[in-house]
Coordinates of C-alpha atoms in Angstrom, one line a residue:
M331 CA -54.5 17.9 101.6
Q332 CA -52.5 21.0 102.4
V333 CA -50.4 22.4 99.5
K334 CA -48.1 25.2 100.4
F335 CA -47.4 27.9 97.9
L336 CA -43.7 27.4 98.4
D337 CA -42.2 25.0 100.9
L338 CA -38.8 26.6 101.8
Q339 CA -38.2 24.0 104.5
K340 CA -38.3 21.2 102.0
I341 CA -36.2 23.1 99.5
T342 CA -33.6 23.8 102.2
A343 CA -33.7 20.1 103.3
K344 CA -32.6 19.0 99.9
Y345 CA -29.2 20.7 100.4
A346 CA -29.0 20.7 104.2
D347 CA -25.7 18.9 104.6
K348 CA -23.8 21.0 102.1
M349 CA -25.4 24.2 103.5
H350 CA -24.4 23.3 107.0
E351 CA -20.9 22.6 105.8
A352 CA -20.8 25.9 103.9
V353 CA -22.1 27.9 106.9
L354 CA -19.5 26.3 109.3
R355 CA -16.8 27.0 106.8
V356 CA -17.6 30.7 107.0
V357 CA -18.0 30.7 110.8
D358 CA -14.6 28.9 111.2
S359 CA -12.9 31.2 108.8
G360 CA -13.5 34.3 110.9
W361 CA -14.0 36.3 107.7
Y362 CA -17.6 37.5 107.1
L363 CA -17.5 40.2 104.5
Q364 CA -15.8 40.5 101.1
G365 CA -13.9 37.2 101.4
H366 CA -13.4 34.1 99.5
E367 CA -17.0 33.0 99.6
N368 CA -18.0 36.2 97.7
E369 CA -15.2 35.6 95.2
R370 CA -16.2 32.1 94.5
F371 CA -19.9 32.8 94.2
E372 CA -19.3 35.9 91.9
E373 CA -17.0 33.9 89.7
N374 CA -19.4 30.9 89.4
Y375 CA -22.5 33.1 89.0
A376 CA -20.8 35.1 86.2
K377 CA -19.8 31.9 84.5
Y378 CA -23.3 30.5 84.9
I379 CA -25.0 33.6 83.5
G380 CA -22.4 34.0 80.7
S381 CA -21.3 37.5 81.7
K382 CA -17.8 38.8 82.4
H383 CA -18.6 40.2 85.8
A384 CA -21.0 39.5 88.7
I385 CA -20.9 41.9 91.6
G386 CA -22.8 40.7 94.8
C387 CA -24.9 43.3 96.7
A388 CA -27.4 43.5 99.5
N389 CA -30.6 42.8 97.5
G390 CA -32.2 42.9 94.1
L391 CA -33.5 46.4 94.4
D392 CA -30.1 47.7 95.2
A393 CA -28.7 45.8 92.2
L394 CA -31.0 47.8 89.8
I395 CA -30.4 51.0 91.7
W396 CA -26.6 50.6 91.3
I397 CA -26.8 50.0 87.6
F398 CA -28.7 53.3 86.9
R399 CA -26.6 55.2 89.4
A400 CA -23.4 53.9 87.8
Y401 CA -24.6 55.0 84.4
I402 CA -25.2 58.5 85.9
E403 CA -21.7 58.5 87.5
M404 CA -20.3 57.4 84.1
G405 CA -22.0 60.3 82.3
V406 CA -24.2 58.0 80.2
M407 CA -27.4 59.3 81.9
Q408 CA -28.4 62.2 84.0
P409 CA -31.3 63.0 86.3
G410 CA -34.4 63.6 84.2
D411 CA -33.6 61.2 81.5
E412 CA -36.2 58.6 80.6
V413 CA -36.2 54.8 80.9
I414 CA -38.8 52.7 79.2
V415 CA -40.2 50.0 81.6
P416 CA -43.1 47.6 81.4
A417 CA -46.2 48.8 83.3
N418 CA -46.8 45.3 84.5
T419 CA -44.0 44.7 87.0
Y420 CA -43.2 44.5 90.6
I421 CA -42.7 48.1 92.0
A422 CA -39.0 47.6 92.7
T423 CA -38.1 48.0 89.0
I424 CA -39.7 51.4 88.9
L425 CA -38.3 52.3 92.4
A426 CA -34.8 51.8 91.0
I427 CA -35.5 54.3 88.2
T428 CA -37.1 57.0 90.3
E429 CA -34.5 56.6 93.1
N430 CA -32.0 57.9 90.7
G431 CA -34.0 60.9 89.5
L432 CA -34.8 59.2 86.3
K433 CA -38.2 59.2 84.7
P434 CA -40.0 55.9 84.1
V435 CA -42.0 55.7 80.9
L436 CA -44.5 52.9 81.3
V437 CA -45.3 50.7 78.3
E438 CA -48.2 48.2 78.4
P439 CA -47.5 44.4 78.1
K440 CA -48.9 41.8 75.7
L441 CA -51.8 40.0 77.3
S442 CA -50.6 36.8 75.8
T443 CA -47.1 36.9 77.5
Y444 CA -47.5 39.5 80.3
Q445 CA -44.2 40.9 79.0
I446 CA -43.6 44.4 77.6
D447 CA -45.1 44.8 74.2
D448 CA -42.2 45.4 71.8
D449 CA -44.6 46.8 69.2
L450 CA -45.3 49.7 71.6
I451 CA -41.8 50.6 72.6
E452 CA -40.7 52.7 69.7
Q453 CA -43.5 55.2 69.9
A454 CA -42.5 55.8 73.5
I455 CA -38.9 56.7 72.6
T456 CA -38.1 60.4 72.9
P457 CA -34.8 62.4 72.8
R458 CA -34.5 62.0 76.6
T459 CA -34.8 58.2 76.5
K460 CA -31.5 56.6 77.5
A461 CA -32.5 52.9 78.4
I462 CA -35.1 50.2 78.1
C463 CA -35.5 48.1 81.2
I464 CA -37.1 44.8 80.5
V465 CA -38.5 42.5 83.3
H466 CA -38.4 38.7 82.9
L467 CA -41.6 38.6 84.8
Y468 CA -42.8 35.4 86.5
G469 CA -39.6 33.8 85.1
Q470 CA -40.5 34.2 81.4
C471 CA -37.9 35.8 79.0
A472 CA -39.0 39.3 78.0
Y473 CA -36.2 39.9 75.5
T474 CA -37.0 39.9 71.9
D475 CA -34.8 40.5 68.8
K476 CA -36.9 43.6 68.1
I477 CA -36.0 45.1 71.5
G478 CA -32.3 44.6 70.7
E479 CA -32.6 46.2 67.4
L480 CA -34.4 49.2 68.9
C481 CA -31.5 49.6 71.4
Q482 CA -29.0 49.6 68.6
K483 CA -31.1 52.0 66.4
Y484 CA -31.5 54.6 69.2
N485 CA -28.3 53.9 71.0
L486 CA -30.1 52.9 74.3
K487 CA -28.8 50.8 77.1
L488 CA -30.7 47.6 77.8
V489 CA -31.0 46.8 81.4
E490 CA -32.6 43.4 82.5
D491 CA -34.5 42.9 85.7
N492 CA -33.7 39.3 86.2
A493 CA -35.1 39.0 89.7
Q494 CA -37.5 36.2 88.8
A495 CA -35.8 34.4 85.9
H496 CA -32.7 32.6 87.3
G497 CA -32.1 29.7 84.9
C498 CA -34.2 31.1 81.9
L499 CA -32.7 30.7 78.5
Y500 CA -33.1 32.8 75.2
K501 CA -31.7 31.0 72.1
G502 CA -29.1 29.3 74.3
R503 CA -28.1 32.3 76.4
K504 CA -29.1 32.9 80.0
T505 CA -31.2 35.9 80.8
G506 CA -29.0 38.3 82.7
S507 CA -26.5 38.2 79.8
L508 CA -28.7 39.6 77.0
G509 CA -28.4 43.3 77.8
D510 CA -25.8 45.8 78.9
A511 CA -26.4 45.0 82.5
A512 CA -28.8 43.0 84.7
G513 CA -30.0 43.0 88.3
H514 CA -30.7 39.8 90.2
S515 CA -32.5 39.1 93.4
F516 CA -31.7 36.2 95.7
Y517 CA -34.7 36.7 98.0
P518 CA -35.4 33.3 99.7
G519 CA -38.4 32.5 97.6
K520 CA -36.6 33.0 94.2
N521 CA -35.4 30.1 92.0
L522 CA -32.0 30.8 93.4
G523 CA -32.7 32.0 97.0
A524 CA -30.5 32.9 99.9
F525 CA -31.2 32.7 103.6
G526 CA -32.2 36.4 103.6
D527 CA -31.9 39.3 101.3
A528 CA -29.1 39.2 98.6
G529 CA -28.6 40.5 95.1
A530 CA -26.1 40.9 92.2
V531 CA -25.3 42.8 89.1
T532 CA -24.0 41.1 85.9
T533 CA -22.4 42.9 83.1
D534 CA -19.7 42.6 80.5
D535 CA -18.8 46.4 80.9
D536 CA -15.6 46.7 82.9
E537 CA -16.2 50.4 83.9
L538 CA -19.8 49.7 84.9
A539 CA -18.7 46.7 87.0
A540 CA -16.1 48.8 88.8
T541 CA -18.4 51.6 89.5
V542 CA -21.2 49.4 90.8
R543 CA -18.8 47.6 93.0
A544 CA -17.5 50.9 94.4
L545 CA -21.0 52.4 94.9
A546 CA -22.1 49.3 96.9
N547 CA -19.0 49.7 99.2
Y548 CA -19.6 53.2 100.4
G549 CA -18.4 54.6 97.2
S550 CA -14.9 53.3 97.8
Q551 CA -12.5 51.6 95.3
K552 CA -9.7 51.8 97.7
K553 CA -9.9 51.5 101.5
Y554 CA -10.7 54.9 103.1
V555 CA -10.7 56.7 99.7
F556 CA -14.2 57.5 98.4
K557 CA -14.8 58.4 94.8
Y558 CA -18.6 58.4 95.1
T559 CA -21.1 59.0 97.8
G560 CA -22.1 55.3 97.9
R561 CA -23.9 53.1 100.4
N562 CA -23.3 49.9 102.2
S563 CA -24.8 47.2 100.1
R564 CA -22.6 44.2 100.2
L565 CA -23.3 40.5 99.9
D566 CA -22.3 38.8 103.1
E567 CA -20.1 35.6 103.2
I568 CA -22.8 33.3 104.5
Q569 CA -25.3 34.3 101.8
A570 CA -22.6 33.8 99.2
A571 CA -21.7 30.4 100.5
I572 CA -25.4 29.3 100.6
L573 CA -26.1 30.6 97.1
D574 CA -23.0 28.8 95.7
V575 CA -24.4 25.6 97.1
K576 CA -27.8 26.1 95.4
L577 CA -26.3 27.4 92.2
A578 CA -24.9 24.0 91.5
N579 CA -28.4 22.5 91.3
L580 CA -30.2 25.5 89.8
D581 CA -30.8 24.0 86.3
E582 CA -32.1 20.8 87.9
D583 CA -34.5 22.8 90.0
V584 CA -35.7 24.8 87.1
A585 CA -36.3 21.6 85.1
L586 CA -38.5 20.3 87.9
R587 CA -40.4 23.6 87.9
Q588 CA -40.9 23.2 84.2
E589 CA -42.3 19.7 84.7
V590 CA -44.9 21.0 87.2
A591 CA -45.8 23.8 84.7
K592 CA -46.3 21.3 81.8
R593 CA -48.7 19.3 83.9
Y594 CA -50.7 22.4 84.8
C595 CA -50.8 23.5 81.1
S596 CA -51.9 20.1 79.8
E597 CA -54.2 19.0 82.5
I598 CA -56.0 22.2 83.8
T599 CA -59.1 22.2 81.6
N600 CA -61.5 24.4 83.5
P601 CA -62.7 27.0 80.9
K602 CA -62.8 29.7 83.6
I603 CA -59.0 29.5 83.8
I604 CA -56.6 31.3 81.4
L605 CA -53.3 29.5 81.4
P606 CA -49.9 31.0 80.3
Q607 CA -49.1 30.8 76.7
I608 CA -45.7 29.0 76.2
A609 CA -43.9 29.3 72.9
D610 CA -40.6 28.1 74.2
W611 CA -40.4 26.0 77.4
K612 CA -36.6 26.8 77.9
A613 CA -37.5 30.5 77.8
H614 CA -39.5 30.3 81.0
A615 CA -37.9 29.4 84.4
F616 CA -41.3 29.3 86.1
H617 CA -40.5 31.2 89.2
L618 CA -44.2 31.7 89.3
F619 CA -47.1 30.0 87.5
P620 CA -49.6 32.7 86.8
I621 CA -53.1 32.0 85.8
R622 CA -55.9 34.4 85.1
C623 CA -59.5 34.2 86.1
A624 CA -62.3 36.8 85.9
E625 CA -63.5 35.5 89.3
R626 CA -60.0 35.6 90.7
D627 CA -60.8 36.5 94.4
R628 CA -63.6 33.8 94.6
L629 CA -61.1 31.3 93.0
Q630 CA -58.5 32.1 95.6
Q631 CA -61.0 31.7 98.5
Y632 CA -62.1 28.4 97.1
L633 CA -58.6 27.1 96.8
S634 CA -57.8 28.3 100.2
E635 CA -60.8 26.5 101.6
N636 CA -59.4 23.3 99.9
G637 CA -56.0 23.8 101.5
I638 CA -54.1 25.3 98.5
Q639 CA -52.1 28.4 99.1
T640 CA -51.9 31.0 96.3
I641 CA -50.6 34.5 96.0
I642 CA -51.6 37.4 93.8
H643 CA -48.8 39.0 91.8
Y644 CA -49.7 41.8 92.2
P645 CA -53.0 43.2 93.5
I646 CA -52.2 46.8 92.7
A647 CA -50.4 48.0 89.6
P648 CA -47.4 50.3 90.2
H649 CA -49.1 53.3 88.5
Q650 CA -52.0 53.0 91.0
Q651 CA -49.9 53.0 94.1
E652 CA -50.1 56.0 96.5
C653 CA -46.4 56.6 96.3
Y654 CA -46.7 57.4 92.6
K655 CA -49.6 59.8 92.8
E656 CA -48.4 61.5 89.6
M657 CA -49.2 58.3 87.7
N658 CA -52.5 57.6 89.3
D659 CA -54.5 59.1 86.5
M660 CA -52.8 57.0 83.8
S661 CA -55.0 54.5 81.9
L662 CA -53.3 51.2 81.3
P663 CA -56.1 48.7 80.7
I664 CA -54.1 45.7 79.9
T665 CA -51.8 46.0 82.9
E666 CA -55.0 46.7 85.1
Q667 CA -56.7 43.6 83.7
I668 CA -53.7 41.4 84.5
H669 CA -53.4 42.8 88.1
N670 CA -57.2 42.3 88.6
E671 CA -57.2 38.7 87.3
E672 CA -53.8 37.2 88.1
L673 CA -53.4 34.4 90.6
S674 CA -50.1 32.4 91.2
L675 CA -50.4 28.6 91.8
P676 CA -48.0 26.7 93.9
I677 CA -44.9 25.6 91.9
S678 CA -41.5 24.5 93.2
P679 CA -38.9 21.8 92.7
V680 CA -40.1 20.0 95.8
M681 CA -43.8 19.6 94.9
T682 CA -44.9 16.0 94.9
A683 CA -46.9 14.4 92.0
E684 CA -49.8 14.0 94.4
E685 CA -49.8 17.7 95.3
V686 CA -49.8 18.7 91.7
E687 CA -52.6 16.3 90.9
Y688 CA -54.6 17.7 93.8
V689 CA -54.1 21.3 92.6
I690 CA -55.2 20.3 89.1
E691 CA -58.3 18.3 90.2
T692 CA -59.4 21.0 92.6
I693 CA -59.2 23.8 90.0
N694 CA -61.0 21.7 87.5
K695 CA -63.9 21.4 89.9
F696 CA -64.2 25.1 90.4
K697 CA -67.6 26.4 89.2

């Protein structure tokens, strides 16, 4: 049996008729940017997340970049200010900070959750700290009440990187609505994926929303009038139309992912495998299903030989990357352990029961 890590063709096939209709609607309209499809998706996505505003943009990295850039334009931050961020994240989170001349302050995660350790945040706060950026990594909610209290105590902005957590809940609220602003990625492989790169910012802050929208449109709030030195980072009409189709089924797709995860957690019994610890199933949207294994590379090779695709998220930690030479001497043992041991198993709303069973049986036979 062959088990794909993520079968995008099968996912697309679920909604093919509605997607074809949506694309043809855009083609026939003759309007391909900043039109009704964007307006509809932004309105529906804001409503889904529970935020006042959703602003479409070109990709998830840009979404985060525009949030920090907007805060600089608003005078909330200035280059050289510090942003606390988990050390265990995809590099885009940190790129968004450094792109704006801000300083990332890396904080270790908890090994039990892979999310930023809220017990370590306060000691990292300095007079230059202006924000905490949490990452709902792998689809699991990173927010805690303690993080919210620290933001209030020190008057810090809370930015969410929600690139991997569409459909995740915290006490009845969607991630992406828990902080002051959130960046979202709609990369094709996400829980809510487009037919290419796409992203959005959600926020309740009117000024931030207006600033982000202008920055992503060349810096313009009015045609041919430029308040900021912005860029072209707009969500096109076809992507917006596709996303709106898939948004209507997002909660159903997340529930299917959670069912696969529950089987993995209850039926993978190999003592060599460390499974995720799930305290609240609604607080994990399972964009990824990360396991850990001390013999990760041998396990991946074994699964590949048995027809099971897996991916490492991520083989090299951000602080060890060549582009951040100034961080290469940092010692972050928990982050490094995760990056040395993590392996993501196939998980999606279109996996069959037979495929899930095969993955479980194959892993349990690993010696």
